[in-house]
PDB file of C-alpha atoms in Angstrom:
ATOM      1  CA  UNK D   1      48.804  18.300 -89.052  1.00  0.00           C
ATOM      2  CA  UNK D   2      49.226  16.074 -86.008  1.00  0.00           C
ATOM      3  CA  UNK D   3      47.889  12.923 -87.476  1.00  0.00           C
ATOM      4  CA  UNK D   4      50.452  13.118 -90.075  1.00  0.00           C
ATOM      5  CA  UNK D   5      53.485  13.054 -87.670  1.00  0.00           C
ATOM      6  CA  UNK D   6      55.055   9.775 -86.822  1.00  0.00           C
ATOM      7  CA  UNK D   7      54.979   9.498 -83.078  1.00  0.00           C
ATOM      8  CA  UNK D   8      58.532   8.218 -82.886  1.00  0.00           C
ATOM      9  CA  UNK D   9      59.768  11.517 -84.613  1.00  0.00           C
ATOM     10  CA  UNK D  10      58.340  13.671 -81.937  1.00  0.00           C
ATOM     11  CA  UNK D  11      60.605  14.449 -78.997  1.00  0.00           C
ATOM     12  CA  UNK D  12      58.476  14.574 -75.752  1.00  0.00           C
ATOM     13  CA  UNK D  13      60.719  17.317 -74.461  1.00  0.00           C
ATOM     14  CA  UNK D  14      59.641  19.517 -77.034  1.00  0.00           C
ATOM     15  CA  UNK D  15      56.117  19.447 -75.581  1.00  0.00           C
ATOM     16  CA  UNK D  16      57.320  20.214 -72.201  1.00  0.00           C
ATOM     17  CA  UNK D  17      59.184  23.169 -73.514  1.00  0.00           C
ATOM     18  CA  UNK D  18      55.952  24.134 -75.340  1.00  0.00           C
ATOM     19  CA  UNK D  19      53.975  23.993 -72.135  1.00  0.00           C
ATOM     20  CA  UNK D  20      56.540  26.300 -70.235  1.00  0.00           C
ATOM     21  CA  UNK D  21      56.443  28.876 -73.035  1.00  0.00           C
ATOM     22  CA  UNK D  22      52.599  28.887 -73.064  1.00  0.00           C
ATOM     23  CA  UNK D  23      52.656  29.320 -69.137  1.00  0.00           C
ATOM     24  CA  UNK D  24      55.438  32.074 -69.212  1.00  0.00           C
ATOM     25  CA  UNK D  25      55.068  33.623 -72.715  1.00  0.00           C
ATOM     26  CA  UNK D  26      58.746  34.433 -72.557  1.00  0.00           C
ATOM     27  CA  UNK D  27      61.788  32.486 -73.719  1.00  0.00           C
ATOM     28  CA  UNK D  28      64.008  33.761 -70.936  1.00  0.00           C
ATOM     29  CA  UNK D  29      61.468  32.834 -68.131  1.00  0.00           C
ATOM     30  CA  UNK D  30      60.667  29.388 -69.904  1.00  0.00           C
ATOM     31  CA  UNK D  31      64.474  28.542 -69.922  1.00  0.00           C
ATOM     32  CA  UNK D  32      64.768  29.593 -66.191  1.00  0.00           C
ATOM     33  CA  UNK D  33      61.908  27.464 -65.310  1.00  0.00           C
ATOM     34  CA  UNK D  34      63.221  24.353 -67.278  1.00  0.00           C
ATOM     35  CA  UNK D  35      66.932  24.859 -66.207  1.00  0.00           C
ATOM     36  CA  UNK D  36      68.081  25.503 -69.760  1.00  0.00           C
ATOM     37  CA  UNK D  37      69.635  28.384 -71.820  1.00  0.00           C
ATOM     38  CA  UNK D  38      67.269  30.566 -73.892  1.00  0.00           C
ATOM     39  CA  UNK D  39      68.952  29.528 -77.078  1.00  0.00           C
ATOM     40  CA  UNK D  40      67.993  25.923 -76.119  1.00  0.00           C
ATOM     41  CA  UNK D  41      64.454  26.811 -75.598  1.00  0.00           C
ATOM     42  CA  UNK D  42      64.381  28.858 -78.955  1.00  0.00           C
ATOM     43  CA  UNK D  43      65.922  25.905 -80.828  1.00  0.00           C
ATOM     44  CA  UNK D  44      63.243  23.530 -79.219  1.00  0.00           C
ATOM     45  CA  UNK D  45      60.636  25.930 -80.328  1.00  0.00           C
ATOM     46  CA  UNK D  46      61.893  25.969 -83.830  1.00  0.00           C
ATOM     47  CA  UNK D  47      61.938  22.215 -84.055  1.00  0.00           C
ATOM     48  CA  UNK D  48      58.390  21.934 -82.806  1.00  0.00           C
ATOM     49  CA  UNK D  49      57.270  24.634 -85.394  1.00  0.00           C
ATOM     50  CA  UNK D  50      59.013  22.501 -88.095  1.00  0.00           C
ATOM     51  CA  UNK D  51      57.381  19.384 -87.032  1.00  0.00           C
ATOM     52  CA  UNK D  52      53.882  20.749 -86.571  1.00  0.00           C
ATOM     53  CA  UNK D  53      53.855  23.280 -89.512  1.00  0.00           C
ATOM     54  CA  UNK D  54      52.596  26.218 -87.282  1.00  0.00           C
ATOM     55  CA  UNK D  55      54.267  29.334 -85.683  1.00  0.00           C
ATOM     56  CA  UNK D  56      52.876  28.310 -82.340  1.00  0.00           C
ATOM     57  CA  UNK D  57      54.263  31.465 -80.485  1.00  0.00           C
ATOM     58  CA  UNK D  58      55.210  34.775 -82.015  1.00  0.00           C
ATOM     59  CA  UNK D  59      56.791  37.650 -80.300  1.00  0.00           C
ATOM     60  CA  UNK D  60      54.420  40.658 -80.380  1.00  0.00           C
ATOM     61  CA  UNK D  61      55.043  43.909 -78.430  1.00  0.00           C
ATOM     62  CA  UNK D  62      57.780  42.114 -76.328  1.00  0.00           C
ATOM     63  CA  UNK D  63      55.735  39.103 -75.412  1.00  0.00           C
ATOM     64  CA  UNK D  64      55.073  35.779 -77.011  1.00  0.00           C
ATOM     65  CA  UNK D  65      51.610  35.512 -78.346  1.00  0.00           C
ATOM     66  CA  UNK D  66      50.112  32.037 -79.043  1.00  0.00           C
ATOM     67  CA  UNK D  67      48.749  31.023 -82.405  1.00  0.00           C
ATOM     68  CA  UNK D  68      45.118  29.686 -82.529  1.00  0.00           C
ATOM     69  CA  UNK D  69      46.474  26.010 -83.089  1.00  0.00           C
ATOM     70  CA  UNK D  70      48.823  26.695 -79.921  1.00  0.00           C
ATOM     71  CA  UNK D  71      45.733  27.451 -77.736  1.00  0.00           C
ATOM     72  CA  UNK D  72      44.030  24.384 -78.942  1.00  0.00           C
ATOM     73  CA  UNK D  73      47.170  22.118 -78.694  1.00  0.00           C
ATOM     74  CA  UNK D  74      47.920  23.232 -75.093  1.00  0.00           C
ATOM     75  CA  UNK D  75      44.542  21.861 -74.003  1.00  0.00           C
ATOM     76  CA  UNK D  76      45.461  18.527 -75.254  1.00  0.00           C
ATOM     77  CA  UNK D  77      48.957  18.567 -74.234  1.00  0.00           C
ATOM     78  CA  UNK D  78      48.540  19.414 -70.416  1.00  0.00           C
ATOM     79  CA  UNK D  79      46.468  16.196 -69.544  1.00  0.00           C
ATOM     80  CA  UNK D  80      49.044  13.981 -71.578  1.00  0.00           C
ATOM     81  CA  UNK D  81      52.023  15.426 -69.707  1.00  0.00           C
ATOM     82  CA  UNK D  82      50.445  15.132 -66.314  1.00  0.00           C
ATOM     83  CA  UNK D  83      49.656  11.517 -67.065  1.00  0.00           C
ATOM     84  CA  UNK D  84      53.131  10.762 -68.016  1.00  0.00           C
ATOM     85  CA  UNK D  85      54.545  12.441 -64.957  1.00  0.00           C
ATOM     86  CA  UNK D  86      52.481  10.159 -62.778  1.00  0.00           C
ATOM     87  CA  UNK D  87      53.663   7.102 -64.803  1.00  0.00           C
ATOM     88  CA  UNK D  88      57.274   7.749 -64.451  1.00  0.00           C
ATOM     89  CA  UNK D  89      57.266   9.076 -60.883  1.00  0.00           C
ATOM     90  CA  UNK D  90      57.730   6.391 -58.108  1.00  0.00           C
ATOM     91  CA  UNK D  91      54.871   5.890 -55.894  1.00  0.00           C
ATOM     92  CA  UNK D  92      56.109   7.412 -52.761  1.00  0.00           C
ATOM     93  CA  UNK D  93      54.503   8.880 -49.614  1.00  0.00           C
ATOM     94  CA  UNK D  94      54.219  12.464 -50.032  1.00  0.00           C
ATOM     95  CA  UNK D  95      56.994  14.357 -47.882  1.00  0.00           C
ATOM     96  CA  UNK D  96      55.937  18.126 -47.561  1.00  0.00           C
ATOM     97  CA  UNK D  97      59.147  19.105 -45.855  1.00  0.00           C
ATOM     98  CA  UNK D  98      61.289  18.115 -48.891  1.00  0.00           C
ATOM     99  CA  UNK D  99      58.741  18.343 -51.752  1.00  0.00           C
ATOM    100  CA  UNK D 100      59.193  20.800 -54.673  1.00  0.00           C
ATOM    101  CA  UNK D 101      55.835  20.057 -55.945  1.00  0.00           C
ATOM    102  CA  UNK D 102      53.486  22.805 -57.446  1.00  0.00           C
ATOM    103  CA  UNK D 103      49.817  22.299 -56.540  1.00  0.00           C
ATOM    104  CA  UNK D 104      47.125  23.933 -58.783  1.00  0.00           C
ATOM    105  CA  UNK D 105      44.149  25.144 -56.917  1.00  0.00           C
ATOM    106  CA  UNK D 106      40.963  26.817 -58.037  1.00  0.00           C
ATOM    107  CA  UNK D 107      39.230  28.694 -55.139  1.00  0.00           C
ATOM    108  CA  UNK D 108      37.599  32.153 -55.074  1.00  0.00           C
ATOM    109  CA  UNK D 109      40.369  34.544 -54.350  1.00  0.00           C
ATOM    110  CA  UNK D 110      39.595  36.611 -51.208  1.00  0.00           C
ATOM    111  CA  UNK D 111      42.755  38.023 -49.490  1.00  0.00           C
ATOM    112  CA  UNK D 112      41.956  36.346 -46.096  1.00  0.00           C
ATOM    113  CA  UNK D 113      41.473  32.773 -47.800  1.00  0.00           C
ATOM    114  CA  UNK D 114      44.500  33.030 -50.084  1.00  0.00           C
ATOM    115  CA  UNK D 115      46.850  34.313 -47.197  1.00  0.00           C
ATOM    116  CA  UNK D 116      45.811  31.613 -44.826  1.00  0.00           C
ATOM    117  CA  UNK D 117      46.188  28.684 -47.083  1.00  0.00           C
ATOM    118  CA  UNK D 118      49.642  29.937 -48.476  1.00  0.00           C
ATOM    119  CA  UNK D 119      50.943  30.624 -44.887  1.00  0.00           C
ATOM    120  CA  UNK D 120      49.925  27.194 -43.848  1.00  0.00           C
ATOM    121  CA  UNK D 121      51.591  25.560 -47.095  1.00  0.00           C
ATOM    122  CA  UNK D 122      54.651  27.629 -46.541  1.00  0.00           C
ATOM    123  CA  UNK D 123      55.113  26.749 -42.913  1.00  0.00           C
ATOM    124  CA  UNK D 124      54.765  22.961 -43.621  1.00  0.00           C
ATOM    125  CA  UNK D 125      56.379  22.828 -47.023  1.00  0.00           C
ATOM    126  CA  UNK D 126      58.688  25.833 -47.722  1.00  0.00           C
ATOM    127  CA  UNK D 127      59.699  24.444 -51.252  1.00  0.00           C
ATOM    128  CA  UNK D 128      56.053  23.712 -52.303  1.00  0.00           C
ATOM    129  CA  UNK D 129      54.541  25.992 -54.736  1.00  0.00           C
ATOM    130  CA  UNK D 130      50.834  27.032 -55.260  1.00  0.00           C
ATOM    131  CA  UNK D 131      49.305  28.086 -58.608  1.00  0.00           C
ATOM    132  CA  UNK D 132      45.897  29.790 -58.104  1.00  0.00           C
ATOM    133  CA  UNK D 133      43.649  29.068 -60.927  1.00  0.00           C
ATOM    134  CA  UNK D 134      40.721  31.097 -61.938  1.00  0.00           C
ATOM    135  CA  UNK D 135      37.086  29.510 -62.098  1.00  0.00           C
ATOM    136  CA  UNK D 136      36.076  28.483 -65.658  1.00  0.00           C
ATOM    137  CA  UNK D 137      33.355  26.709 -67.332  1.00  0.00           C
ATOM    138  CA  UNK D 138      36.105  23.986 -67.901  1.00  0.00           C
ATOM    139  CA  UNK D 139      36.845  23.597 -64.239  1.00  0.00           C
ATOM    140  CA  UNK D 140      35.324  20.267 -63.567  1.00  0.00           C
ATOM    141  CA  UNK D 141      37.023  18.727 -66.762  1.00  0.00           C
ATOM    142  CA  UNK D 142      40.355  20.272 -65.511  1.00  0.00           C
ATOM    143  CA  UNK D 143      39.977  18.517 -62.174  1.00  0.00           C
ATOM    144  CA  UNK D 144      38.872  15.199 -63.846  1.00  0.00           C
ATOM    145  CA  UNK D 145      42.006  15.493 -66.064  1.00  0.00           C
ATOM    146  CA  UNK D 146      44.180  16.306 -63.102  1.00  0.00           C
ATOM    147  CA  UNK D 147      45.307  19.592 -64.545  1.00  0.00           C
ATOM    148  CA  UNK D 148      43.805  21.159 -61.289  1.00  0.00           C
ATOM    149  CA  UNK D 149      44.357  19.451 -57.873  1.00  0.00           C
ATOM    150  CA  UNK D 150      41.367  20.733 -56.156  1.00  0.00           C
ATOM    151  CA  UNK D 151      38.665  23.308 -56.523  1.00  0.00           C
ATOM    152  CA  UNK D 152      35.500  25.028 -54.813  1.00  0.00           C
ATOM    153  CA  UNK D 153      32.352  25.768 -56.705  1.00  0.00           C
ATOM    154  CA  UNK D 154      28.564  25.885 -55.776  1.00  0.00           C
ATOM    155  CA  UNK D 155      27.186  22.481 -55.070  1.00  0.00           C
ATOM    156  CA  UNK D 156      23.724  23.200 -56.775  1.00  0.00           C
ATOM    157  CA  UNK D 157      24.884  21.272 -59.968  1.00  0.00           C
ATOM    158  CA  UNK D 158      25.070  17.484 -60.279  1.00  0.00           C
ATOM    159  CA  UNK D 159      28.747  16.058 -59.266  1.00  0.00           C
ATOM    160  CA  UNK D 160      30.063  14.770 -62.550  1.00  0.00           C
ATOM    161  CA  UNK D 161      31.428  11.280 -62.544  1.00  0.00           C
ATOM    162  CA  UNK D 162      35.139  11.041 -61.724  1.00  0.00           C
ATOM    163  CA  UNK D 163      35.015  13.743 -59.019  1.00  0.00           C
ATOM    164  CA  UNK D 164      35.122  13.336 -55.288  1.00  0.00           C
ATOM    165  CA  UNK D 165      33.747  16.078 -52.945  1.00  0.00           C
ATOM    166  CA  UNK D 166      33.351  17.384 -49.665  1.00  0.00           C
ATOM    167  CA  UNK D 167      30.181  19.370 -49.049  1.00  0.00           C
ATOM    168  CA  UNK D 168      30.383  22.559 -46.808  1.00  0.00           C
ATOM    169  CA  UNK D 169      27.339  23.529 -44.641  1.00  0.00           C
ATOM    170  CA  UNK D 170      25.033  26.107 -46.144  1.00  0.00           C
ATOM    171  CA  UNK D 171      26.399  29.494 -45.711  1.00  0.00           C
ATOM    172  CA  UNK D 172      24.213  32.680 -45.182  1.00  0.00           C
ATOM    173  CA  UNK D 173      24.773  35.933 -47.154  1.00  0.00           C
ATOM    174  CA  UNK D 174      24.753  39.419 -45.526  1.00  0.00           C
ATOM    175  CA  UNK D 175      24.847  42.958 -46.871  1.00  0.00           C
ATOM    176  CA  UNK D 176      28.005  44.922 -46.609  1.00  0.00           C
ATOM    177  CA  UNK D 177      28.331  48.739 -46.656  1.00  0.00           C
ATOM    178  CA  UNK D 178      30.759  51.313 -45.621  1.00  0.00           C
ATOM    179  CA  UNK D 179      30.463  52.662 -42.006  1.00  0.00           C
ATOM    180  CA  UNK D 180      28.294  55.724 -42.297  1.00  0.00           C
ATOM    181  CA  UNK D 181      26.551  54.673 -45.445  1.00  0.00           C
ATOM    182  CA  UNK D 182      23.275  56.594 -45.756  1.00  0.00           C
ATOM    183  CA  UNK D 183      21.227  53.405 -45.923  1.00  0.00           C
ATOM    184  CA  UNK D 184      22.000  52.607 -42.594  1.00  0.00           C
ATOM    185  CA  UNK D 185      19.621  55.376 -41.162  1.00  0.00           C
ATOM    186  CA  UNK D 186      16.733  53.679 -42.885  1.00  0.00           C
ATOM    187  CA  UNK D 187      17.578  50.171 -43.866  1.00  0.00           C
ATOM    188  CA  UNK D 188      15.054  48.089 -45.416  1.00  0.00           C
ATOM    189  CA  UNK D 189      14.006  46.588 -48.750  1.00  0.00           C
ATOM    190  CA  UNK D 190      13.557  49.847 -50.333  1.00  0.00           C
ATOM    191  CA  UNK D 191      17.103  50.975 -49.481  1.00  0.00           C
ATOM    192  CA  UNK D 192      18.451  47.540 -50.780  1.00  0.00           C
ATOM    193  CA  UNK D 193      16.792  48.051 -53.954  1.00  0.00           C
ATOM    194  CA  UNK D 194      17.861  51.781 -54.337  1.00  0.00           C
ATOM    195  CA  UNK D 195      21.529  51.737 -53.532  1.00  0.00           C
ATOM    196  CA  UNK D 196      23.887  50.187 -56.241  1.00  0.00           C
ATOM    197  CA  UNK D 197      25.355  46.744 -55.644  1.00  0.00           C
ATOM    198  CA  UNK D 198      28.735  45.456 -56.288  1.00  0.00           C
ATOM    199  CA  UNK D 199      28.799  42.011 -58.036  1.00  0.00           C
ATOM    200  CA  UNK D 200      31.580  39.471 -58.185  1.00  0.00           C
ATOM    201  CA  UNK D 201      31.880  37.396 -61.465  1.00  0.00           C
ATOM    202  CA  UNK D 202      32.626  33.944 -60.501  1.00  0.00           C
ATOM    203  CA  UNK D 203      32.250  31.803 -63.740  1.00  0.00           C
ATOM    204  CA  UNK D 204      30.039  28.586 -62.973  1.00  0.00           C
ATOM    205  CA  UNK D 205      30.639  29.194 -59.140  1.00  0.00           C
ATOM    206  CA  UNK D 206      27.116  28.907 -58.365  1.00  0.00           C
ATOM    207  CA  UNK D 207      23.517  29.354 -59.516  1.00  0.00           C
ATOM    208  CA  UNK D 208      22.297  30.149 -56.008  1.00  0.00           C
ATOM    209  CA  UNK D 209      22.747  33.765 -56.729  1.00  0.00           C
ATOM    210  CA  UNK D 210      21.199  37.060 -55.501  1.00  0.00           C
ATOM    211  CA  UNK D 211      20.430  37.916 -59.040  1.00  0.00           C
ATOM    212  CA  UNK D 212      18.503  34.907 -59.435  1.00  0.00           C
ATOM    213  CA  UNK D 213      16.611  35.344 -56.267  1.00  0.00           C
ATOM    214  CA  UNK D 214      15.687  38.853 -57.075  1.00  0.00           C
ATOM    215  CA  UNK D 215      14.326  37.787 -60.431  1.00  0.00           C
ATOM    216  CA  UNK D 216      12.172  35.130 -58.770  1.00  0.00           C
ATOM    217  CA  UNK D 217      10.864  37.785 -56.309  1.00  0.00           C
ATOM    218  CA  UNK D 218      10.179  40.257 -59.033  1.00  0.00           C
ATOM    219  CA  UNK D 219      12.486  42.611 -57.539  1.00  0.00           C
ATOM    220  CA  UNK D 220      14.616  45.139 -59.438  1.00  0.00           C
ATOM    221  CA  UNK D 221      18.011  46.288 -58.105  1.00  0.00           C
ATOM    222  CA  UNK D 222      20.649  48.495 -59.310  1.00  0.00           C
ATOM    223  CA  UNK D 223      24.136  47.012 -60.356  1.00  0.00           C
ATOM    224  CA  UNK D 224      26.828  49.532 -59.658  1.00  0.00           C
ATOM    225  CA  UNK D 225      29.952  47.530 -60.490  1.00  0.00           C
ATOM    226  CA  UNK D 226      30.936  44.056 -61.763  1.00  0.00           C
ATOM    227  CA  UNK D 227      34.412  43.161 -60.662  1.00  0.00           C
ATOM    228  CA  UNK D 228      36.376  39.877 -61.150  1.00  0.00           C
ATOM    229  CA  UNK D 229      37.290  38.728 -57.697  1.00  0.00           C
ATOM    230  CA  UNK D 230      36.615  39.419 -53.898  1.00  0.00           C
ATOM    231  CA  UNK D 231      39.702  41.336 -53.213  1.00  0.00           C
ATOM    232  CA  UNK D 232      38.187  44.507 -54.790  1.00  0.00           C
ATOM    233  CA  UNK D 233      34.867  44.400 -52.813  1.00  0.00           C
ATOM    234  CA  UNK D 234      35.817  45.883 -49.567  1.00  0.00           C
ATOM    235  CA  UNK D 235      38.043  48.713 -50.835  1.00  0.00           C
ATOM    236  CA  UNK D 236      35.231  49.804 -53.311  1.00  0.00           C
ATOM    237  CA  UNK D 237      32.672  49.709 -50.533  1.00  0.00           C
ATOM    238  CA  UNK D 238      34.876  51.924 -48.398  1.00  0.00           C
ATOM    239  CA  UNK D 239      35.042  54.637 -51.095  1.00  0.00           C
ATOM    240  CA  UNK D 240      31.514  54.491 -52.614  1.00  0.00           C
ATOM    241  CA  UNK D 241      27.733  54.316 -51.460  1.00  0.00           C
ATOM    242  CA  UNK D 242      27.563  50.853 -53.158  1.00  0.00           C
ATOM    243  CA  UNK D 243      26.535  47.730 -51.125  1.00  0.00           C
ATOM    244  CA  UNK D 244      27.382  44.026 -51.537  1.00  0.00           C
ATOM    245  CA  UNK D 245      25.605  40.806 -50.823  1.00  0.00           C
ATOM    246  CA  UNK D 246      28.293  38.372 -49.776  1.00  0.00           C
ATOM    247  CA  UNK D 247      29.175  35.476 -47.801  1.00  0.00           C
ATOM    248  CA  UNK D 248      31.367  36.483 -44.527  1.00  0.00           C
ATOM    249  CA  UNK D 249      34.162  34.032 -45.541  1.00  0.00           C
ATOM    250  CA  UNK D 250      34.869  36.056 -48.424  1.00  0.00           C
ATOM    251  CA  UNK D 251      34.869  39.226 -46.536  1.00  0.00           C
ATOM    252  CA  UNK D 252      37.036  38.108 -43.799  1.00  0.00           C
ATOM    253  CA  UNK D 253      39.715  40.454 -42.630  1.00  0.00           C
ATOM    254  CA  UNK D 254      38.384  43.219 -44.714  1.00  0.00           C
ATOM    255  CA  UNK D 255      35.312  43.763 -42.411  1.00  0.00           C
ATOM    256  CA  UNK D 256      37.580  45.140 -39.708  1.00  0.00           C
ATOM    257  CA  UNK D 257      40.266  46.435 -42.063  1.00  0.00           C
ATOM    258  CA  UNK D 258      37.797  48.698 -44.110  1.00  0.00           C
ATOM    259  CA  UNK D 259      35.462  49.257 -40.969  1.00  0.00           C
ATOM    260  CA  UNK D 260      32.386  47.909 -42.900  1.00  0.00           C
ATOM    261  CA  UNK D 261      28.972  47.780 -41.297  1.00  0.00           C
ATOM    262  CA  UNK D 262      27.119  44.364 -41.729  1.00  0.00           C
ATOM    263  CA  UNK D 263      23.451  44.388 -42.417  1.00  0.00           C
ATOM    264  CA  UNK D 264      20.743  41.814 -42.252  1.00  0.00           C
ATOM    265  CA  UNK D 265      19.526  41.267 -45.812  1.00  0.00           C
ATOM    266  CA  UNK D 266      15.774  42.843 -45.999  1.00  0.00           C
ATOM    267  CA  UNK D 267      14.907  40.347 -48.854  1.00  0.00           C
ATOM    268  CA  UNK D 268      15.231  36.593 -48.613  1.00  0.00           C
ATOM    269  CA  UNK D 269      18.630  35.865 -50.107  1.00  0.00           C
ATOM    270  CA  UNK D 270      19.487  32.188 -50.755  1.00  0.00           C
ATOM    271  CA  UNK D 271      21.933  30.303 -48.542  1.00  0.00           C
ATOM    272  CA  UNK D 272      24.806  29.029 -50.684  1.00  0.00           C
ATOM    273  CA  UNK D 273      25.974  25.420 -50.392  1.00  0.00           C
ATOM    274  CA  UNK D 274      29.613  24.933 -51.850  1.00  0.00           C
ATOM    275  CA  UNK D 275      31.799  21.809 -52.565  1.00  0.00           C
ATOM    276  CA  UNK D 276      35.479  21.202 -52.524  1.00  0.00           C
ATOM    277  CA  UNK D 277      36.136  18.629 -55.150  1.00  0.00           C
ATOM    278  CA  UNK D 278      39.157  16.845 -56.587  1.00  0.00           C
ATOM    279  CA  UNK D 279      39.717  13.885 -59.000  1.00  0.00           C
ATOM    280  CA  UNK D 280      38.227  10.662 -57.554  1.00  0.00           C
ATOM    281  CA  UNK D 281      41.288   8.857 -58.801  1.00  0.00           C
ATOM    282  CA  UNK D 282      43.520  10.961 -56.304  1.00  0.00           C
ATOM    283  CA  UNK D 283      41.392  10.515 -53.353  1.00  0.00           C
ATOM    284  CA  UNK D 284      43.811   8.140 -51.720  1.00  0.00           C
ATOM    285  CA  UNK D 285      47.012   9.984 -53.035  1.00  0.00           C
ATOM    286  CA  UNK D 286      49.128  11.236 -50.203  1.00  0.00           C
ATOM    287  CA  UNK D 287      49.887  14.656 -51.824  1.00  0.00           C
ATOM    288  CA  UNK D 288      46.470  15.189 -52.835  1.00  0.00           C
ATOM    289  CA  UNK D 289      45.135  14.353 -49.290  1.00  0.00           C
ATOM    290  CA  UNK D 290      47.660  16.746 -47.771  1.00  0.00           C
ATOM    291  CA  UNK D 291      46.740  19.810 -49.859  1.00  0.00           C
ATOM    292  CA  UNK D 292      43.001  18.871 -49.257  1.00  0.00           C
ATOM    293  CA  UNK D 293      43.607  19.051 -45.518  1.00  0.00           C
ATOM    294  CA  UNK D 294      45.615  22.246 -45.508  1.00  0.00           C
ATOM    295  CA  UNK D 295      43.040  24.039 -47.807  1.00  0.00           C
ATOM    296  CA  UNK D 296      39.748  22.851 -46.090  1.00  0.00           C
ATOM    297  CA  UNK D 297      40.962  23.400 -42.551  1.00  0.00           C
ATOM    298  CA  UNK D 298      42.119  26.872 -43.615  1.00  0.00           C
ATOM    299  CA  UNK D 299      38.927  27.713 -45.404  1.00  0.00           C
ATOM    300  CA  UNK D 300      36.907  26.572 -42.272  1.00  0.00           C
ATOM    301  CA  UNK D 301      38.935  28.614 -39.829  1.00  0.00           C
ATOM    302  CA  UNK D 302      38.710  31.707 -41.968  1.00  0.00           C
ATOM    303  CA  UNK D 303      34.968  31.172 -42.272  1.00  0.00           C
ATOM    304  CA  UNK D 304      34.596  30.776 -38.542  1.00  0.00           C
ATOM    305  CA  UNK D 305      36.428  34.176 -37.824  1.00  0.00           C
ATOM    306  CA  UNK D 306      34.420  36.052 -40.341  1.00  0.00           C
ATOM    307  CA  UNK D 307      31.172  34.871 -38.771  1.00  0.00           C
ATOM    308  CA  UNK D 308      32.587  36.095 -35.505  1.00  0.00           C
ATOM    309  CA  UNK D 309      33.342  39.465 -37.112  1.00  0.00           C
ATOM    310  CA  UNK D 310      29.858  39.722 -38.748  1.00  0.00           C
ATOM    311  CA  UNK D 311      28.137  38.900 -35.304  1.00  0.00           C
ATOM    312  CA  UNK D 312      29.966  41.814 -33.573  1.00  0.00           C
ATOM    313  CA  UNK D 313      28.806  44.266 -36.338  1.00  0.00           C
ATOM    314  CA  UNK D 314      25.523  42.997 -37.459  1.00  0.00           C
ATOM    315  CA  UNK D 315      22.412  45.265 -37.333  1.00  0.00           C
ATOM    316  CA  UNK D 316      19.141  45.821 -39.567  1.00  0.00           C
ATOM    317  CA  UNK D 317      15.989  44.322 -40.267  1.00  0.00           C
ATOM    318  CA  UNK D 318      15.116  40.718 -41.127  1.00  0.00           C
ATOM    319  CA  UNK D 319      14.204  39.766 -44.634  1.00  0.00           C
ATOM    320  CA  UNK D 320      10.979  40.287 -46.492  1.00  0.00           C
ATOM    321  CA  UNK D 321       9.433  37.388 -48.725  1.00  0.00           C
TER     322      UNK D 321
END
């Protein structure tokens, strides 16, 4: 369909409206975002449907649902629009105090990390927005295409061309459990294997995993729950007899808030090396350098505070194997 359309007949504004509709899944919200009336957005969608010969988005149960073609199209449209924005915008020094830019960040969503970063962004740039993007197998490509401004993943895979990075020092895992957990009375490898574990699913975040190490050591462990992000780990531990093998930075704040015990891993869990990364083309860009400084410094401060909380509550035996 697309290769049959003459480019001069396609209004670029229709693609801008299409992106807003794909993000908002609502004509009213897309109109608010674009500063247009809902009828103007509906009219633009109708024109794009006619030109592309596809319904694109259809209202189902009160929400706009994309067609298969729309899901494919948006992956191509986003990088095109971002490149056009960079071409037409004048090269100017980023001024956080007056900017209305929205940064797209893909970092594991622990409450302490998110709140510290957003508090610093808001204090320095009250009109700047942040979209928190979940990790996905396409994350490196999204960064290279500048759909995502910066991201954090495990550094145990080769860094792709077109990506710049800042490596973090290796971080050690600890075991977390509720205060008064029965395992604390007889902590060791047998208890670690017996009590159910909470796992956080971070797509492509790292291969230096506890699951991989347990497999190498020939150890079977129980998995009690798999949850999508770190925000749910501490509340789950506080109300169950599950345990979690985590980096302190992703448990920061929750250690004290939920009165968690911190235990030495009784098996040799792998340290985790992570990398912040961004498009190499934007390494010298003033806006990208600004958000990188905010994010990396905030992350480091949260990590330092979390290590202090761990040191105050740490007990248990050292690792086997």
